[in-house]
Amino acid sequence: MSMQQETSHMTAAPQTNGHQIFPEIDMSAGDSSSIVRATVVQASTVFYDTPATLDKAERLLSEAAENGSQLVVFPEAFIGGYPRGSTFELAIGSRTAKGRDDFRKYHASAIDVPGPEVERLALMAKKYKVYLVMGVIEREGYTLYCTVLFFDSQGLFLGKHRKLMPTALERCIWGFGDGSTIPVFDTPIGKIGAAICWENRMPSLRTAMYAKGIEIYCAPTADSRETWLASMTHIALEGGCFVLSANQFCRRKDYPSPPEYMFSGSEESLTPDSVVCAGGSSIISPLGIVLAGPNYRGEALITADLDLGDIARAKFDFDVVGHYSRPEVFSLNIREHPRKAVSFKTSKVMEDESQTFSVI
């Protein structure tokens, strides 16, 4: 199935029409060494079917690569699924047998990191020669995390970011990330990092990423409201970075049918074709210009050419952790070490005593 494609190109000098769409682009003109073609994927998970979702991801990646994309960003929880509308039948002080079984199925759809699904994603990135940013549900034992995985164009798994603060009922389903997974990767196409959905509203997290020099700020999300674009535009202006926001476009039929899967409070009013997540994916320049999107019409590959020179142009006006900071007034400390519930420590003395004891 061929995806709807939107492709936009902005020259170094900002155009007055930030929404203009160009179906074809001549990449030979100008200094292409500073131009990165990026795609945000707007598509739904195959819910409860991780192998089929991986197959779909490869088809989308192939199409983006055929269009010349060097960087492809997928939505929040694309692998494993975003459990929109589900309550897992939770109430304070109460759970149900069906809710527990819903979690069992959701847990089974998640992936281990590292694991075979990560290996397959790495092979995809290598096959299509793209930098890949993928939203997944990560499984560590019996705790799940909303995570973003990063791969380079040679198929190397660069690392991950775990969502620091799940929103509302997400906190009952997903664990919390810590400061050890707030990476910004220095790559030949720019410094790349990610924040997921509403943690983009956390000023301290954004500031940490700005301080690490982020240039291509990926924002996988589940928020399809029109107000989301304002947040993304603000971050692009604040950070002097490109912002690539990818969301799913989902209809009711993209989730299992009732009673297996229920949209709490709205199931009776939904038809199979009812839109339950309208997308709104977009790409925004450091100057606050919307280069592509937002798209609310359906599944799509939304593409723009990023002129990395725009970063310097924007920071001439405002460098949030540079000439526009006031370190003598404000400071921020980031604890980057992993936070583990249980730590095992064995001193050298204890090891020596153990060895001595075993000899006796």
PDB file of C-alpha atoms in Angstrom, residues 10-295:
ATOM      1  CA  MET A  10      12.522  25.532   2.219  1.00  0.00           C
ATOM      2  CA  THR A  11      15.520  27.472   0.977  1.00  0.00           C
ATOM      3  CA  ALA A  12      18.033  29.092   3.305  1.00  0.00           C
ATOM      4  CA  ALA A  13      16.091  32.350   3.268  1.00  0.00           C
ATOM      5  CA  PRO A  14      12.737  31.784   5.010  1.00  0.00           C
ATOM      6  CA  GLN A  15       9.733  31.774   2.677  1.00  0.00           C
ATOM      7  CA  THR A  16       6.564  33.636   3.530  1.00  0.00           C
ATOM      8  CA  ASN A  17       4.402  30.568   3.021  1.00  0.00           C
ATOM      9  CA  GLY A  18       5.613  28.038   5.567  1.00  0.00           C
ATOM     10  CA  HIS A  19       2.986  25.471   4.573  1.00  0.00           C
ATOM     11  CA  GLN A  20       3.752  25.264   0.849  1.00  0.00           C
ATOM     12  CA  ILE A  21       4.011  21.703  -0.418  1.00  0.00           C
ATOM     13  CA  PHE A  22       6.286  20.694  -3.294  1.00  0.00           C
ATOM     14  CA  PRO A  23       5.852  17.180  -4.709  1.00  0.00           C
ATOM     15  CA  GLU A  24       9.282  17.101  -6.320  1.00  0.00           C
ATOM     16  CA  ILE A  25      12.585  18.567  -5.173  1.00  0.00           C
ATOM     17  CA  ASP A  26      15.817  19.245  -7.038  1.00  0.00           C
ATOM     18  CA  MET A  27      18.510  18.263  -4.557  1.00  0.00           C
ATOM     19  CA  SER A  28      21.355  19.237  -6.919  1.00  0.00           C
ATOM     20  CA  ALA A  29      21.012  22.982  -6.397  1.00  0.00           C
ATOM     21  CA  GLY A  30      23.032  24.771  -3.745  1.00  0.00           C
ATOM     22  CA  ASP A  31      25.181  23.259  -1.000  1.00  0.00           C
ATOM     23  CA  SER A  32      23.474  19.948  -0.329  1.00  0.00           C
ATOM     24  CA  SER A  33      26.052  19.065   2.351  1.00  0.00           C
ATOM     25  CA  SER A  34      24.044  21.151   4.830  1.00  0.00           C
ATOM     26  CA  ILE A  35      20.665  19.771   3.777  1.00  0.00           C
ATOM     27  CA  VAL A  36      19.106  16.757   5.501  1.00  0.00           C
ATOM     28  CA  ARG A  37      15.922  15.226   4.174  1.00  0.00           C
ATOM     29  CA  ALA A  38      13.745  14.034   7.064  1.00  0.00           C
ATOM     30  CA  THR A  39      10.438  12.182   7.209  1.00  0.00           C
ATOM     31  CA  VAL A  40       7.954  11.812  10.045  1.00  0.00           C
ATOM     32  CA  VAL A  41       5.714   8.771   9.748  1.00  0.00           C
ATOM     33  CA  GLN A  42       2.023   9.170  10.553  1.00  0.00           C
ATOM     34  CA  ALA A  43       0.553   5.679  10.715  1.00  0.00           C
ATOM     35  CA  SER A  44      -1.109   3.261  13.104  1.00  0.00           C
ATOM     36  CA  THR A  45       0.227   0.245  14.926  1.00  0.00           C
ATOM     37  CA  VAL A  46      -1.139  -3.202  14.126  1.00  0.00           C
ATOM     38  CA  PHE A  47      -2.365  -3.571  17.688  1.00  0.00           C
ATOM     39  CA  TYR A  48      -1.439  -6.782  19.581  1.00  0.00           C
ATOM     40  CA  ASP A  49       0.569  -7.926  16.521  1.00  0.00           C
ATOM     41  CA  THR A  50       4.193  -6.871  16.824  1.00  0.00           C
ATOM     42  CA  PRO A  51       5.497  -8.928  13.864  1.00  0.00           C
ATOM     43  CA  ALA A  52       2.894  -7.331  11.570  1.00  0.00           C
ATOM     44  CA  THR A  53       3.772  -3.892  12.954  1.00  0.00           C
ATOM     45  CA  LEU A  54       7.444  -4.503  12.161  1.00  0.00           C
ATOM     46  CA  ASP A  55       6.464  -5.506   8.613  1.00  0.00           C
ATOM     47  CA  LYS A  56       4.468  -2.289   8.278  1.00  0.00           C
ATOM     48  CA  ALA A  57       7.382  -0.265   9.638  1.00  0.00           C
ATOM     49  CA  GLU A  58       9.663  -1.723   6.981  1.00  0.00           C
ATOM     50  CA  ARG A  59       7.231  -0.866   4.186  1.00  0.00           C
ATOM     51  CA  LEU A  60       7.009   2.724   5.426  1.00  0.00           C
ATOM     52  CA  LEU A  61      10.768   2.956   5.834  1.00  0.00           C
ATOM     53  CA  SER A  62      11.252   1.678   2.294  1.00  0.00           C
ATOM     54  CA  GLU A  63       8.914   4.346   0.892  1.00  0.00           C
ATOM     55  CA  ALA A  64      10.648   7.096   2.843  1.00  0.00           C
ATOM     56  CA  ALA A  65      14.059   5.929   1.642  1.00  0.00           C
ATOM     57  CA  GLU A  66      12.842   5.841  -1.964  1.00  0.00           C
ATOM     58  CA  ASN A  67      11.902   9.504  -1.506  1.00  0.00           C
ATOM     59  CA  GLY A  68      15.477  10.290  -0.479  1.00  0.00           C
ATOM     60  CA  SER A  69      14.972  10.553   3.280  1.00  0.00           C
ATOM     61  CA  GLN A  70      18.072  10.307   5.456  1.00  0.00           C
ATOM     62  CA  LEU A  71      16.223  10.434   8.784  1.00  0.00           C
ATOM     63  CA  VAL A  72      12.885   8.777   9.558  1.00  0.00           C
ATOM     64  CA  VAL A  73      10.954   9.342  12.806  1.00  0.00           C
ATOM     65  CA  PHE A  74       8.080   7.083  13.902  1.00  0.00           C
ATOM     66  CA  PRO A  75       5.336   7.894  16.443  1.00  0.00           C
ATOM     67  CA  GLU A  76       5.206   7.221  20.154  1.00  0.00           C
ATOM     68  CA  ALA A  77       4.673   3.528  20.965  1.00  0.00           C
ATOM     69  CA  PHE A  78       4.521   2.498  17.300  1.00  0.00           C
ATOM     70  CA  ILE A  79       5.999  -0.921  18.143  1.00  0.00           C
ATOM     71  CA  GLY A  80       3.867  -2.346  20.947  1.00  0.00           C
ATOM     72  CA  GLY A  81       1.013   0.117  20.551  1.00  0.00           C
ATOM     73  CA  TYR A  82      -0.468   3.098  22.331  1.00  0.00           C
ATOM     74  CA  PRO A  83      -3.428   1.757  24.393  1.00  0.00           C
ATOM     75  CA  ARG A  84      -5.706   4.674  23.557  1.00  0.00           C
ATOM     76  CA  GLY A  85      -9.078   4.634  25.287  1.00  0.00           C
ATOM     77  CA  SER A  86      -8.268   1.614  27.440  1.00  0.00           C
ATOM     78  CA  THR A  87      -8.537   1.819  31.218  1.00  0.00           C
ATOM     79  CA  PHE A  88      -7.239  -1.719  31.844  1.00  0.00           C
ATOM     80  CA  GLU A  89     -10.342  -1.696  34.102  1.00  0.00           C
ATOM     81  CA  LEU A  90      -8.453   0.174  36.815  1.00  0.00           C
ATOM     82  CA  ALA A  91     -10.079   1.877  39.780  1.00  0.00           C
ATOM     83  CA  ILE A  92      -8.532   3.013  43.027  1.00  0.00           C
ATOM     84  CA  GLY A  93      -8.257  -0.057  45.210  1.00  0.00           C
ATOM     85  CA  SER A  94      -9.652  -2.369  42.556  1.00  0.00           C
ATOM     86  CA  ARG A  95      -8.592  -4.349  39.490  1.00  0.00           C
ATOM     87  CA  THR A  96     -10.418  -6.959  37.418  1.00  0.00           C
ATOM     88  CA  ALA A  97      -9.573 -10.265  35.784  1.00  0.00           C
ATOM     89  CA  LYS A  98     -10.124  -8.765  32.321  1.00  0.00           C
ATOM     90  CA  GLY A  99      -7.917  -5.770  33.118  1.00  0.00           C
ATOM     91  CA  ARG A 100      -5.127  -8.085  34.220  1.00  0.00           C
ATOM     92  CA  ASP A 101      -5.477 -10.084  31.031  1.00  0.00           C
ATOM     93  CA  ASP A 102      -5.452  -6.875  28.967  1.00  0.00           C
ATOM     94  CA  PHE A 103      -2.105  -6.075  30.566  1.00  0.00           C
ATOM     95  CA  ARG A 104      -0.861  -9.612  29.855  1.00  0.00           C
ATOM     96  CA  LYS A 105      -1.604  -9.154  26.143  1.00  0.00           C
ATOM     97  CA  TYR A 106      -0.078  -5.682  26.106  1.00  0.00           C
ATOM     98  CA  HIS A 107       3.039  -6.989  27.859  1.00  0.00           C
ATOM     99  CA  ALA A 108       3.312  -9.748  25.248  1.00  0.00           C
ATOM    100  CA  SER A 109       3.284  -7.117  22.465  1.00  0.00           C
ATOM    101  CA  ALA A 110       6.175  -5.168  23.989  1.00  0.00           C
ATOM    102  CA  ILE A 111       9.812  -5.780  23.048  1.00  0.00           C
ATOM    103  CA  ASP A 112      13.036  -6.452  24.925  1.00  0.00           C
ATOM    104  CA  VAL A 113      15.898  -3.971  24.465  1.00  0.00           C
ATOM    105  CA  PRO A 114      18.205  -5.460  23.305  1.00  0.00           C
ATOM    106  CA  GLY A 115      16.277  -8.243  21.622  1.00  0.00           C
ATOM    107  CA  PRO A 116      15.317  -9.733  18.243  1.00  0.00           C
ATOM    108  CA  GLU A 117      12.987  -6.869  17.308  1.00  0.00           C
ATOM    109  CA  VAL A 118      15.778  -4.349  17.969  1.00  0.00           C
ATOM    110  CA  GLU A 119      18.064  -6.420  15.745  1.00  0.00           C
ATOM    111  CA  ARG A 120      15.481  -6.350  12.972  1.00  0.00           C
ATOM    112  CA  LEU A 121      15.068  -2.581  13.263  1.00  0.00           C
ATOM    113  CA  ALA A 122      18.855  -2.206  13.042  1.00  0.00           C
ATOM    114  CA  LEU A 123      18.879  -4.286   9.871  1.00  0.00           C
ATOM    115  CA  MET A 124      16.133  -2.072   8.403  1.00  0.00           C
ATOM    116  CA  ALA A 125      18.151   1.068   9.107  1.00  0.00           C
ATOM    117  CA  LYS A 126      21.186  -0.505   7.447  1.00  0.00           C
ATOM    118  CA  LYS A 127      19.229  -1.848   4.460  1.00  0.00           C
ATOM    119  CA  TYR A 128      17.632   1.502   3.657  1.00  0.00           C
ATOM    120  CA  LYS A 129      20.645   3.575   4.783  1.00  0.00           C
ATOM    121  CA  VAL A 130      18.637   5.865   7.048  1.00  0.00           C
ATOM    122  CA  TYR A 131      18.888   7.163  10.578  1.00  0.00           C
ATOM    123  CA  LEU A 132      15.901   5.671  12.367  1.00  0.00           C
ATOM    124  CA  VAL A 133      14.081   6.999  15.445  1.00  0.00           C
ATOM    125  CA  MET A 134      11.443   4.507  16.569  1.00  0.00           C
ATOM    126  CA  GLY A 135       8.825   4.692  19.329  1.00  0.00           C
ATOM    127  CA  VAL A 136       8.413   1.359  21.136  1.00  0.00           C
ATOM    128  CA  ILE A 137       6.969  -0.175  24.258  1.00  0.00           C
ATOM    129  CA  GLU A 138       9.990  -1.634  26.011  1.00  0.00           C
ATOM    130  CA  ARG A 139       9.680  -4.639  28.295  1.00  0.00           C
ATOM    131  CA  GLU A 140      12.105  -5.090  31.173  1.00  0.00           C
ATOM    132  CA  GLY A 141      10.929  -8.072  33.145  1.00  0.00           C
ATOM    133  CA  TYR A 142       7.296  -7.270  33.904  1.00  0.00           C
ATOM    134  CA  THR A 143       7.605  -3.493  33.827  1.00  0.00           C
ATOM    135  CA  LEU A 144       6.914  -1.628  30.589  1.00  0.00           C
ATOM    136  CA  TYR A 145       8.463   1.635  29.437  1.00  0.00           C
ATOM    137  CA  CYS A 146       7.481   4.038  26.689  1.00  0.00           C
ATOM    138  CA  THR A 147      10.800   4.294  24.870  1.00  0.00           C
ATOM    139  CA  VAL A 148      12.438   5.757  21.776  1.00  0.00           C
ATOM    140  CA  LEU A 149      15.205   3.786  20.033  1.00  0.00           C
ATOM    141  CA  PHE A 150      17.900   5.358  17.848  1.00  0.00           C
ATOM    142  CA  PHE A 151      19.764   3.689  14.962  1.00  0.00           C
ATOM    143  CA  ASP A 152      22.349   5.041  12.552  1.00  0.00           C
ATOM    144  CA  SER A 153      22.408   4.474   8.801  1.00  0.00           C
ATOM    145  CA  GLN A 154      24.919   1.630   9.171  1.00  0.00           C
ATOM    146  CA  GLY A 155      22.539  -0.344  11.355  1.00  0.00           C
ATOM    147  CA  LEU A 156      24.193   0.472  14.676  1.00  0.00           C
ATOM    148  CA  PHE A 157      21.866   0.709  17.673  1.00  0.00           C
ATOM    149  CA  LEU A 158      22.888   4.022  19.218  1.00  0.00           C
ATOM    150  CA  GLY A 159      20.792   3.928  22.383  1.00  0.00           C
ATOM    151  CA  LYS A 160      17.408   4.769  23.858  1.00  0.00           C
ATOM    152  CA  HIS A 161      15.350   7.330  25.712  1.00  0.00           C
ATOM    153  CA  ARG A 162      12.748   6.236  28.241  1.00  0.00           C
ATOM    154  CA  LYS A 163       9.818   8.558  28.882  1.00  0.00           C
ATOM    155  CA  LEU A 164      10.529  10.320  32.170  1.00  0.00           C
ATOM    156  CA  MET A 165       6.955  11.151  33.113  1.00  0.00           C
ATOM    157  CA  PRO A 166       4.036   9.150  31.757  1.00  0.00           C
ATOM    158  CA  THR A 167       0.800  11.139  31.674  1.00  0.00           C
ATOM    159  CA  ALA A 168      -2.334  10.372  33.727  1.00  0.00           C
ATOM    160  CA  LEU A 169      -3.355   6.683  33.503  1.00  0.00           C
ATOM    161  CA  GLU A 170      -0.155   5.903  31.561  1.00  0.00           C
ATOM    162  CA  ARG A 171       1.543   5.970  34.987  1.00  0.00           C
ATOM    163  CA  CYS A 172      -0.372   2.830  35.972  1.00  0.00           C
ATOM    164  CA  ILE A 173       0.837   0.962  32.866  1.00  0.00           C
ATOM    165  CA  TRP A 174       4.358   2.269  32.196  1.00  0.00           C
ATOM    166  CA  GLY A 175       7.406   2.692  34.391  1.00  0.00           C
ATOM    167  CA  PHE A 176       9.341   5.950  34.718  1.00  0.00           C
ATOM    168  CA  GLY A 177      12.593   6.704  32.933  1.00  0.00           C
ATOM    169  CA  ASP A 178      15.589   8.265  34.696  1.00  0.00           C
ATOM    170  CA  GLY A 179      18.452  10.602  33.877  1.00  0.00           C
ATOM    171  CA  SER A 180      20.564   7.853  32.339  1.00  0.00           C
ATOM    172  CA  THR A 181      18.496   7.834  29.129  1.00  0.00           C
ATOM    173  CA  ILE A 182      18.402  11.469  28.007  1.00  0.00           C
ATOM    174  CA  PRO A 183      20.850  11.109  25.116  1.00  0.00           C
ATOM    175  CA  VAL A 184      21.728  13.449  22.278  1.00  0.00           C
ATOM    176  CA  PHE A 185      23.679  11.621  19.585  1.00  0.00           C
ATOM    177  CA  ASP A 186      26.272  13.479  17.519  1.00  0.00           C
ATOM    178  CA  THR A 187      25.856  12.109  13.994  1.00  0.00           C
ATOM    179  CA  PRO A 188      27.016  13.207  10.528  1.00  0.00           C
ATOM    180  CA  ILE A 189      23.515  14.591   9.851  1.00  0.00           C
ATOM    181  CA  GLY A 190      23.248  16.532  13.111  1.00  0.00           C
ATOM    182  CA  LYS A 191      22.831  16.064  16.846  1.00  0.00           C
ATOM    183  CA  ILE A 192      19.692  13.985  17.397  1.00  0.00           C
ATOM    184  CA  GLY A 193      17.603  13.356  20.516  1.00  0.00           C
ATOM    185  CA  ALA A 194      13.981  12.853  21.522  1.00  0.00           C
ATOM    186  CA  ALA A 195      11.338  13.680  24.098  1.00  0.00           C
ATOM    187  CA  ILE A 196       8.001  11.873  24.128  1.00  0.00           C
ATOM    188  CA  CYS A 197       4.574  13.525  24.130  1.00  0.00           C
ATOM    189  CA  TRP A 198       3.821  15.641  27.188  1.00  0.00           C
ATOM    190  CA  GLU A 199       7.327  15.382  28.654  1.00  0.00           C
ATOM    191  CA  ASN A 200       8.035  17.963  25.924  1.00  0.00           C
ATOM    192  CA  ARG A 201       6.265  20.370  28.290  1.00  0.00           C
ATOM    193  CA  MET A 202       8.938  19.820  30.983  1.00  0.00           C
ATOM    194  CA  PRO A 203      11.272  22.858  30.859  1.00  0.00           C
ATOM    195  CA  SER A 204      14.105  21.110  32.730  1.00  0.00           C
ATOM    196  CA  LEU A 205      14.155  18.191  30.305  1.00  0.00           C
ATOM    197  CA  ARG A 206      14.179  20.512  27.310  1.00  0.00           C
ATOM    198  CA  THR A 207      16.986  22.561  28.855  1.00  0.00           C
ATOM    199  CA  ALA A 208      19.067  19.438  29.425  1.00  0.00           C
ATOM    200  CA  MET A 209      18.718  18.544  25.749  1.00  0.00           C
ATOM    201  CA  TYR A 210      19.549  22.082  24.643  1.00  0.00           C
ATOM    202  CA  ALA A 211      22.682  21.963  26.801  1.00  0.00           C
ATOM    203  CA  LYS A 212      23.731  18.778  25.006  1.00  0.00           C
ATOM    204  CA  GLY A 213      23.548  20.677  21.724  1.00  0.00           C
ATOM    205  CA  ILE A 214      20.477  19.090  20.184  1.00  0.00           C
ATOM    206  CA  GLU A 215      19.908  20.154  16.575  1.00  0.00           C
ATOM    207  CA  ILE A 216      17.221  17.721  15.402  1.00  0.00           C
ATOM    208  CA  TYR A 217      14.688  17.407  18.197  1.00  0.00           C
ATOM    209  CA  CYS A 218      12.366  14.427  17.684  1.00  0.00           C
ATOM    210  CA  ALA A 219       8.989  14.531  19.414  1.00  0.00           C
ATOM    211  CA  PRO A 220       7.018  11.300  18.996  1.00  0.00           C
ATOM    212  CA  THR A 221       3.595  11.907  20.490  1.00  0.00           C
ATOM    213  CA  ALA A 222       0.021  10.721  21.004  1.00  0.00           C
ATOM    214  CA  ASP A 223      -1.435  14.247  21.175  1.00  0.00           C
ATOM    215  CA  SER A 224      -3.415  15.065  18.014  1.00  0.00           C
ATOM    216  CA  ARG A 225      -5.025  18.287  19.218  1.00  0.00           C
ATOM    217  CA  GLU A 226      -4.440  21.432  17.188  1.00  0.00           C
ATOM    218  CA  THR A 227      -2.822  23.044  20.244  1.00  0.00           C
ATOM    219  CA  TRP A 228       0.096  20.601  19.944  1.00  0.00           C
ATOM    220  CA  LEU A 229       1.523  22.554  17.017  1.00  0.00           C
ATOM    221  CA  ALA A 230       1.973  25.612  19.246  1.00  0.00           C
ATOM    222  CA  SER A 231       4.091  23.575  21.679  1.00  0.00           C
ATOM    223  CA  MET A 232       6.256  22.230  18.860  1.00  0.00           C
ATOM    224  CA  THR A 233       6.730  25.697  17.367  1.00  0.00           C
ATOM    225  CA  HIS A 234       7.721  27.092  20.751  1.00  0.00           C
ATOM    226  CA  ILE A 235      10.339  24.351  21.247  1.00  0.00           C
ATOM    227  CA  ALA A 236      11.818  24.991  17.800  1.00  0.00           C
ATOM    228  CA  LEU A 237      12.138  28.706  18.584  1.00  0.00           C
ATOM    229  CA  GLU A 238      13.304  28.191  22.159  1.00  0.00           C
ATOM    230  CA  GLY A 239      15.924  25.576  21.315  1.00  0.00           C
ATOM    231  CA  GLY A 240      16.985  26.926  17.928  1.00  0.00           C
ATOM    232  CA  CYS A 241      16.516  23.417  16.578  1.00  0.00           C
ATOM    233  CA  PHE A 242      14.450  21.506  14.067  1.00  0.00           C
ATOM    234  CA  VAL A 243      11.452  19.781  15.642  1.00  0.00           C
ATOM    235  CA  LEU A 244      10.064  16.600  14.076  1.00  0.00           C
ATOM    236  CA  SER A 245       6.785  15.514  15.663  1.00  0.00           C
ATOM    237  CA  ALA A 246       5.334  12.133  14.646  1.00  0.00           C
ATOM    238  CA  ASN A 247       1.899  10.902  15.724  1.00  0.00           C
ATOM    239  CA  GLN A 248      -0.247   7.946  14.763  1.00  0.00           C
ATOM    240  CA  PHE A 249      -3.371   8.310  12.655  1.00  0.00           C
ATOM    241  CA  CYS A 250      -5.838   5.708  13.899  1.00  0.00           C
ATOM    242  CA  ARG A 251      -9.410   4.679  13.305  1.00  0.00           C
ATOM    243  CA  ARG A 252     -11.442   2.492  15.633  1.00  0.00           C
ATOM    244  CA  LYS A 253     -10.893  -0.466  13.284  1.00  0.00           C
ATOM    245  CA  ASP A 254      -7.122  -0.234  13.861  1.00  0.00           C
ATOM    246  CA  TYR A 255      -7.737  -1.602  17.361  1.00  0.00           C
ATOM    247  CA  PRO A 256      -9.269  -4.990  18.257  1.00  0.00           C
ATOM    248  CA  SER A 257     -13.065  -5.109  18.171  1.00  0.00           C
ATOM    249  CA  PRO A 258     -15.195  -5.010  21.336  1.00  0.00           C
ATOM    250  CA  PRO A 259     -15.484  -6.635  23.773  1.00  0.00           C
ATOM    251  CA  GLU A 260     -11.810  -7.638  23.456  1.00  0.00           C
ATOM    252  CA  TYR A 261     -10.794  -3.975  23.384  1.00  0.00           C
ATOM    253  CA  MET A 262     -12.986  -1.173  24.690  1.00  0.00           C
ATOM    254  CA  PHE A 263     -12.734   2.592  24.305  1.00  0.00           C
ATOM    255  CA  SER A 264     -13.875   3.691  27.736  1.00  0.00           C
ATOM    256  CA  GLY A 265     -16.706   6.213  27.709  1.00  0.00           C
ATOM    257  CA  SER A 266     -17.046   6.396  23.920  1.00  0.00           C
ATOM    258  CA  GLU A 267     -17.304   2.850  22.553  1.00  0.00           C
ATOM    259  CA  GLU A 268     -21.060   3.074  21.901  1.00  0.00           C
ATOM    260  CA  SER A 269     -20.661   6.160  19.697  1.00  0.00           C
ATOM    261  CA  LEU A 270     -17.818   4.812  17.552  1.00  0.00           C
ATOM    262  CA  THR A 271     -18.029   3.132  14.160  1.00  0.00           C
ATOM    263  CA  PRO A 272     -15.142   1.140  12.636  1.00  0.00           C
ATOM    264  CA  ASP A 273     -14.182   4.214  10.572  1.00  0.00           C
ATOM    265  CA  SER A 274     -14.340   6.690  13.453  1.00  0.00           C
ATOM    266  CA  VAL A 275     -11.049   8.580  13.830  1.00  0.00           C
ATOM    267  CA  VAL A 276      -9.688   8.050  17.333  1.00  0.00           C
ATOM    268  CA  CYS A 277      -6.347   9.795  16.733  1.00  0.00           C
ATOM    269  CA  ALA A 278      -6.142  12.422  13.992  1.00  0.00           C
ATOM    270  CA  GLY A 279      -2.354  12.678  13.702  1.00  0.00           C
ATOM    271  CA  GLY A 280      -1.204  16.263  13.293  1.00  0.00           C
ATOM    272  CA  SER A 281       2.427  15.327  12.585  1.00  0.00           C
ATOM    273  CA  SER A 282       4.680  18.204  11.563  1.00  0.00           C
ATOM    274  CA  ILE A 283       8.214  19.419  10.894  1.00  0.00           C
ATOM    275  CA  ILE A 284       9.256  22.880  12.116  1.00  0.00           C
ATOM    276  CA  SER A 285      12.405  24.911  11.502  1.00  0.00           C
ATOM    277  CA  PRO A 286      14.542  26.654  14.149  1.00  0.00           C
ATOM    278  CA  LEU A 287      13.035  29.913  12.917  1.00  0.00           C
ATOM    279  CA  GLY A 288       9.548  28.698  13.827  1.00  0.00           C
ATOM    280  CA  ILE A 289       8.453  28.056  10.246  1.00  0.00           C
ATOM    281  CA  VAL A 290       6.223  25.029   9.676  1.00  0.00           C
ATOM    282  CA  LEU A 291       8.059  23.165   6.910  1.00  0.00           C
ATOM    283  CA  ALA A 292       5.584  20.291   6.564  1.00  0.00           C
ATOM    284  CA  GLY A 293       2.237  19.388   8.095  1.00  0.00           C
ATOM    285  CA  PRO A 294       0.343  19.349  10.278  1.00  0.00           C
ATOM    286  CA  ASN A 295      -1.587  16.547   8.608  1.00  0.00           C
TER     287      ASN A 295
END
